[in-house]
């Protein structure tokens, strides 16, 4: 190829690339799918997988019967017929990781993790912000899966209509000053709701049976990080 032809060809390639990028960004904006780095302006809080992760599971089975940690992936599962996590609890069965040592009562906090929910898991909470005010609520946020749909509690607020069998990035921001909770899936803003008060919060993830729970429930998690606004 002659030199001037090469210049023309690479110029065309650049032009195509630029056009594609502008189109792509315009497309995302037009559909409200702007991808956001939600951690800008936040500091990462150090997490220790041994001392900061408390695994809750049905009290009468060994941990290895409901939880595994292989190649950086936490796999948590539970059966609808399982016992609660303590002999005195009246709650439904759960296998959940509770973040210890990072209870918070003020400021702006963020949970980040990559989650995976296999097809069939239903009627279950996979992530929660524990803590609320008053006697009526224990939590400020629950993300639940019903028949493949990821929802805010058992409401019509849908975060993802097809959550099964794929890894997704989850970012949850709790702003205690504004009393708001924001949720992002794969960097796209999906939920903006009021929090439910309270002054002792922590993050949890895994599987916690709710209404209409399937017999088997499972979720997988990796890349768990906690951030606090600087
Ligand atoms: C994490 O916690 C465990 C158990 O408390 C401790 O032995 C270990 O030294 C800690 N690791 C780091 C990197 O701090
Ligand atoms: C964190 O909050 C939980 C639930 O409110 C409580 O049981 C626990 O004692 C708290 N931990 C610390 C270190 O304050
Ligand atoms: C899930 O789908 C099944 C089959 O379509 C249906 O019978 C069941 O009621 C649904 N459950 C919920 C909680 O929507
Ligand atoms: C379970 O799902 C069915 C069908 O979707 C619904 O009618 C019923 O109210 C649900 N049960 C509970 C306890 O939410």
Short mmCIF file of C-alpha atoms and ligand atoms in Angstrom, two decimals:
data_model
loop_
_atom_site.label_atom_id
_atom_site.label_comp_id
_atom_site.label_asym_id
_atom_site.label_seq_id
_atom_site.Cartn_x
_atom_site.Cartn_y
_atom_site.Cartn_z
CA UNK A 1 0.00 0.00 0.00
CA UNK A 2 1.29 3.45 -0.81
CA UNK A 3 2.01 5.80 2.05
CA UNK A 4 -0.87 8.18 1.31
CA UNK A 5 -3.27 5.24 1.10
CA UNK A 6 -2.20 4.11 4.58
CA UNK A 7 -2.83 7.59 5.93
CA UNK A 8 -6.28 7.65 4.36
CA UNK A 9 -7.13 4.18 5.74
CA UNK A 10 -5.98 4.94 9.30
CA UNK A 11 -7.82 8.28 9.09
CA UNK A 12 -11.00 6.44 8.16
CA UNK A 13 -10.51 3.96 11.00
CA UNK A 14 -10.10 6.83 13.49
CA UNK A 15 -13.16 8.57 12.11
CA UNK A 16 -15.21 5.38 12.41
CA UNK A 17 -13.99 4.91 15.99
CA UNK A 18 -14.83 8.50 16.93
CA UNK A 19 -18.25 8.17 15.33
CA UNK A 20 -18.88 4.93 17.18
CA UNK A 21 -17.86 6.44 20.53
CA UNK A 22 -20.07 9.51 20.09
CA UNK A 23 -22.94 7.31 18.97
CA UNK A 24 -22.44 4.94 21.89
CA UNK A 25 -22.37 7.74 24.48
CA UNK A 26 -25.38 9.40 22.84
CA UNK A 27 -27.20 6.09 22.90
CA UNK A 28 -26.47 5.55 26.58
CA UNK A 29 -27.58 9.10 27.44
CA UNK A 30 -30.72 8.86 25.33
CA UNK A 31 -31.79 5.70 27.10
CA UNK A 32 -30.62 6.79 30.52
CA UNK A 33 -28.00 4.07 30.53
CA UNK A 34 -25.11 6.26 31.46
CA UNK A 35 -22.39 4.17 33.04
CA UNK A 36 -21.11 5.78 36.19
CA UNK A 37 -18.07 5.13 38.37
CA UNK A 38 -19.91 5.39 41.67
CA UNK A 39 -16.74 5.17 43.75
CA UNK A 40 -15.31 8.56 42.70
CA UNK A 41 -15.05 10.69 45.83
CA UNK A 42 -15.08 7.66 48.12
CA UNK A 43 -12.27 6.02 50.10
CA UNK A 44 -12.04 2.25 50.23
CA UNK A 45 -12.32 0.84 53.75
CA UNK A 46 -9.90 -2.07 54.41
CA UNK A 47 -11.74 -5.40 54.70
CA UNK A 48 -10.36 -8.58 56.24
CA UNK A 49 -12.12 -11.67 54.88
CA UNK A 50 -11.51 -13.61 58.12
CA UNK A 51 -12.35 -11.04 60.76
CA UNK A 52 -14.84 -8.80 58.90
CA UNK A 53 -16.99 -11.53 57.32
CA UNK A 54 -19.35 -13.35 59.67
CA UNK A 55 -21.09 -16.28 58.00
CA UNK A 56 -24.61 -16.95 59.26
CA UNK A 57 -26.11 -20.32 58.34
CA UNK A 58 -28.75 -22.76 59.63
CA UNK A 59 -27.55 -23.46 63.17
CA UNK A 60 -27.70 -27.25 62.96
CA UNK A 61 -25.42 -27.80 59.96
CA UNK A 62 -21.67 -27.26 59.48
CA UNK A 63 -20.61 -24.14 57.58
CA UNK A 64 -19.23 -26.24 54.72
CA UNK A 65 -22.74 -27.65 54.11
CA UNK A 66 -24.02 -24.19 53.09
CA UNK A 67 -20.98 -22.12 52.10
CA UNK A 68 -17.84 -22.43 50.01
CA UNK A 69 -15.03 -20.04 49.10
CA UNK A 70 -13.16 -21.09 45.97
CA UNK A 71 -11.01 -18.91 43.66
CA UNK A 72 -12.25 -15.73 45.31
CA UNK A 73 -15.94 -16.67 44.91
CA UNK A 74 -18.19 -16.93 47.96
CA UNK A 75 -21.00 -19.38 47.26
CA UNK A 76 -23.89 -19.37 49.71
CA UNK A 77 -26.95 -21.63 49.58
CA UNK A 78 -29.90 -22.59 51.76
CA UNK A 79 -33.05 -24.76 51.61
CA UNK A 80 -36.57 -23.53 52.42
CA UNK A 81 -36.84 -26.35 54.98
CA UNK A 82 -33.65 -25.30 56.82
CA UNK A 83 -33.53 -24.04 60.40
CA UNK A 84 -32.87 -20.35 61.17
CA UNK A 85 -29.35 -19.13 61.99
CA UNK A 86 -29.83 -19.40 65.75
CA UNK A 87 -31.99 -21.78 67.83
CA UNK A 88 -33.89 -18.80 69.33
CA UNK A 89 -34.56 -16.97 66.05
CA UNK A 90 -38.01 -17.10 64.46
CA UNK A 91 -36.76 -15.89 61.10
CA UNK A 92 -36.70 -17.86 57.86
CA UNK A 93 -33.57 -19.75 56.84
CA UNK A 94 -30.52 -17.87 55.64
CA UNK A 95 -26.92 -18.28 54.66
CA UNK A 96 -25.53 -14.77 54.67
CA UNK A 97 -22.30 -12.90 55.15
CA UNK A 98 -22.55 -10.01 57.54
CA UNK A 99 -19.85 -7.34 57.34
CA UNK A 100 -18.51 -6.94 60.87
CA UNK A 101 -16.44 -4.10 62.27
CA UNK A 102 -17.91 -1.54 59.86
CA UNK A 103 -21.21 -0.69 61.48
CA UNK A 104 -22.09 2.86 60.56
CA UNK A 105 -24.42 5.53 61.88
CA UNK A 106 -23.52 8.63 59.84
CA UNK A 107 -21.90 9.70 56.59
CA UNK A 108 -22.19 8.13 53.14
CA UNK A 109 -21.30 4.46 52.72
CA UNK A 110 -21.04 2.25 49.67
CA UNK A 111 -21.10 -1.51 49.13
CA UNK A 112 -19.63 -2.96 45.94
CA UNK A 113 -19.69 -6.58 44.85
CA UNK A 114 -20.18 -8.86 41.87
CA UNK A 115 -23.18 -11.15 42.31
CA UNK A 116 -24.58 -14.19 40.52
CA UNK A 117 -27.97 -15.85 41.04
CA UNK A 118 -28.56 -19.24 39.40
CA UNK A 119 -31.90 -19.88 37.65
CA UNK A 120 -34.54 -21.29 39.99
CA UNK A 121 -33.56 -19.31 43.09
CA UNK A 122 -36.66 -17.30 44.04
CA UNK A 123 -38.44 -15.61 46.94
CA UNK A 124 -35.16 -14.60 48.51
CA UNK A 125 -33.23 -11.57 49.68
CA UNK A 126 -29.69 -11.51 48.24
CA UNK A 127 -28.42 -8.25 49.70
CA UNK A 128 -29.54 -6.04 52.55
CA UNK A 129 -28.68 -2.99 54.58
CA UNK A 130 -29.46 -3.99 58.11
CA UNK A 131 -30.91 -1.44 60.54
CA UNK A 132 -33.99 0.83 60.52
CA UNK A 133 -35.93 2.92 63.00
CA UNK A 134 -38.98 1.81 64.94
CA UNK A 135 -40.37 -1.65 65.59
CA UNK A 136 -41.80 -2.32 62.14
CA UNK A 137 -38.65 -2.73 60.10
CA UNK A 138 -35.29 -4.39 60.65
CA UNK A 139 -33.77 -3.28 57.36
CA UNK A 140 -33.35 -0.13 55.27
CA UNK A 141 -32.86 -2.01 52.01
CA UNK A 142 -33.55 -5.49 50.71
CA UNK A 143 -32.76 -6.60 47.18
CA UNK A 144 -34.86 -9.66 46.43
CA UNK A 145 -35.17 -12.11 43.57
CA UNK A 146 -38.62 -13.29 42.51
CA UNK A 147 -38.76 -15.51 39.44
CA UNK A 148 -35.69 -14.01 37.83
CA UNK A 149 -36.53 -10.40 38.63
CA UNK A 150 -34.38 -8.35 41.01
CA UNK A 151 -36.63 -6.08 43.07
CA UNK A 152 -36.70 -3.61 45.94
CA UNK A 153 -38.37 -5.76 48.61
CA UNK A 154 -41.57 -7.32 47.22
CA UNK A 155 -42.60 -4.19 45.31
CA UNK A 156 -43.01 -3.15 41.70
CA UNK A 157 -39.62 -1.41 41.75
CA UNK A 158 -37.60 -3.64 39.42
CA UNK A 159 -33.82 -3.27 39.24
CA UNK A 160 -33.27 -6.02 36.68
CA UNK A 161 -35.95 -8.18 35.00
CA UNK A 162 -33.43 -10.89 34.00
CA UNK A 163 -31.02 -11.46 36.84
CA UNK A 164 -30.44 -15.21 36.46
CA UNK A 165 -27.20 -16.89 35.35
CA UNK A 166 -24.99 -13.84 34.84
CA UNK A 167 -22.44 -11.90 36.86
CA UNK A 168 -23.57 -8.36 37.63
CA UNK A 169 -21.81 -5.52 39.39
CA UNK A 170 -23.77 -4.17 42.34
CA UNK A 171 -23.13 -0.79 43.96
CA UNK A 172 -25.30 0.31 46.86
CA UNK A 173 -24.90 3.79 48.33
CA UNK A 174 -26.46 4.73 51.66
CA UNK A 175 -26.44 8.47 52.31
CA UNK A 176 -27.44 8.93 55.95
CA UNK A 177 -27.36 12.74 55.72
CA UNK A 178 -29.82 12.81 52.80
CA UNK A 179 -31.60 9.68 54.15
CA UNK A 180 -31.45 8.05 50.72
CA UNK A 181 -30.40 4.74 49.23
CA UNK A 182 -29.15 4.44 45.65
CA UNK A 183 -28.51 1.22 43.77
CA UNK A 184 -26.53 0.72 40.55
CA UNK A 185 -26.39 -2.45 38.47
CA UNK A 186 -23.37 -2.64 36.14
CA UNK A 187 -22.77 1.06 36.76
CA UNK A 188 -26.29 2.05 35.71
CA UNK A 189 -28.53 3.87 38.19
CA UNK A 190 -31.52 1.64 39.00
CA UNK A 191 -33.02 2.70 42.33
CA UNK A 192 -33.32 5.86 44.42
CA UNK A 193 -35.42 5.52 47.57
CA UNK A 194 -35.69 6.92 51.07
CA UNK A 195 -33.87 5.00 53.75
CA UNK A 196 -35.85 3.72 56.73
CA UNK A 197 -34.08 5.56 59.53
CA UNK A 198 -32.09 3.97 62.30
CA UNK A 199 -28.57 4.60 63.48
CA UNK A 200 -26.87 1.18 63.42
CA UNK A 201 -26.35 -0.21 59.94
CA UNK A 202 -24.27 -2.87 58.27
CA UNK A 203 -24.22 -4.65 54.91
CA UNK A 204 -25.18 -8.30 54.33
CA UNK A 205 -25.31 -10.53 51.26
CA UNK A 206 -26.08 -14.16 50.45
CA UNK A 207 -29.49 -15.84 50.59
CA UNK A 208 -32.23 -15.10 53.14
CA UNK A 209 -35.59 -16.78 52.41
CA UNK A 210 -38.65 -14.53 52.03
CA UNK A 211 -42.24 -15.18 50.93
CA UNK A 212 -42.79 -17.74 48.14
CA UNK A 213 -39.27 -19.09 48.56
CA UNK A 214 -38.01 -21.79 46.21
CA UNK A 215 -36.81 -25.05 47.81
CA UNK A 216 -33.19 -24.27 46.86
CA UNK A 217 -31.71 -20.77 47.00
CA UNK A 218 -28.19 -19.73 46.06
CA UNK A 219 -26.13 -16.64 45.32
CA UNK A 220 -22.43 -16.18 44.56
CA UNK A 221 -20.29 -13.15 45.32
CA UNK A 222 -16.83 -11.83 44.58
CA UNK A 223 -14.88 -8.58 44.72
CA UNK A 224 -16.60 -7.30 47.85
CA UNK A 225 -15.50 -3.78 48.76
CA UNK A 226 -16.73 -1.16 51.20
CA UNK A 227 -16.23 2.55 50.66
CA UNK A 228 -16.89 5.66 52.72
CA UNK A 229 -17.27 9.15 51.27
CA UNK A 230 -14.16 11.25 52.00
C1 LIG B 1 -7.32 -10.78 59.34
O1 LIG B 1 -7.93 -11.27 60.51
C2 LIG B 1 -7.34 -12.44 61.01
C3 LIG B 1 -8.21 -12.97 62.15
O2 LIG B 1 -8.51 -11.97 63.08
C4 LIG B 1 -5.91 -12.13 61.43
O3 LIG B 1 -5.27 -13.29 61.92
C5 LIG B 1 -5.14 -11.61 60.22
O4 LIG B 1 -3.85 -11.19 60.62
C6 LIG B 1 -5.86 -10.43 59.60
N1 LIG B 1 -5.20 -10.09 58.35
C7 LIG B 1 -4.83 -8.86 58.07
C8 LIG B 1 -4.18 -8.66 56.73
O5 LIG B 1 -4.96 -7.92 58.85
C1 LIG B 2 -23.08 -3.79 64.86
O1 LIG B 2 -24.48 -3.81 64.73
C2 LIG B 2 -25.09 -5.03 65.11
C3 LIG B 2 -26.58 -4.96 64.79
O2 LIG B 2 -27.15 -3.77 65.17
C4 LIG B 2 -24.82 -5.29 66.59
O3 LIG B 2 -25.37 -6.54 66.94
C5 LIG B 2 -23.31 -5.31 66.80
O4 LIG B 2 -23.05 -5.47 68.19
C6 LIG B 2 -22.68 -4.04 66.31
N1 LIG B 2 -21.23 -4.14 66.41
C7 LIG B 2 -20.48 -3.19 66.93
C8 LIG B 2 -19.02 -3.47 66.96
O5 LIG B 2 -20.95 -2.15 67.35
C1 LIG B 3 -43.19 -17.57 39.68
O1 LIG B 3 -43.56 -18.19 38.47
C2 LIG B 3 -44.36 -19.35 38.67
C3 LIG B 3 -44.54 -20.00 37.33
O2 LIG B 3 -44.75 -19.07 36.33
C4 LIG B 3 -45.65 -18.96 39.36
O3 LIG B 3 -46.41 -20.11 39.60
C5 LIG B 3 -45.34 -18.30 40.70
O4 LIG B 3 -46.52 -17.84 41.30
C6 LIG B 3 -44.40 -17.14 40.50
N1 LIG B 3 -44.00 -16.65 41.82
C7 LIG B 3 -43.92 -15.37 42.10
C8 LIG B 3 -43.49 -15.04 43.48
O5 LIG B 3 -44.18 -14.49 41.30
C1 LIG B 4 -46.94 -16.10 46.29
O1 LIG B 4 -47.14 -15.92 44.89
C2 LIG B 4 -48.49 -15.96 44.51
C3 LIG B 4 -48.56 -15.94 42.98
O2 LIG B 4 -47.65 -15.06 42.42
C4 LIG B 4 -49.22 -14.80 45.13
O3 LIG B 4 -50.58 -14.80 44.78
C5 LIG B 4 -49.10 -14.90 46.66
O4 LIG B 4 -49.66 -13.78 47.25
C6 LIG B 4 -47.65 -15.02 47.06
N1 LIG B 4 -47.54 -15.29 48.46
C7 LIG B 4 -47.02 -14.41 49.30
C8 LIG B 4 -46.93 -14.86 50.74
O5 LIG B 4 -46.60 -13.33 48.93
#
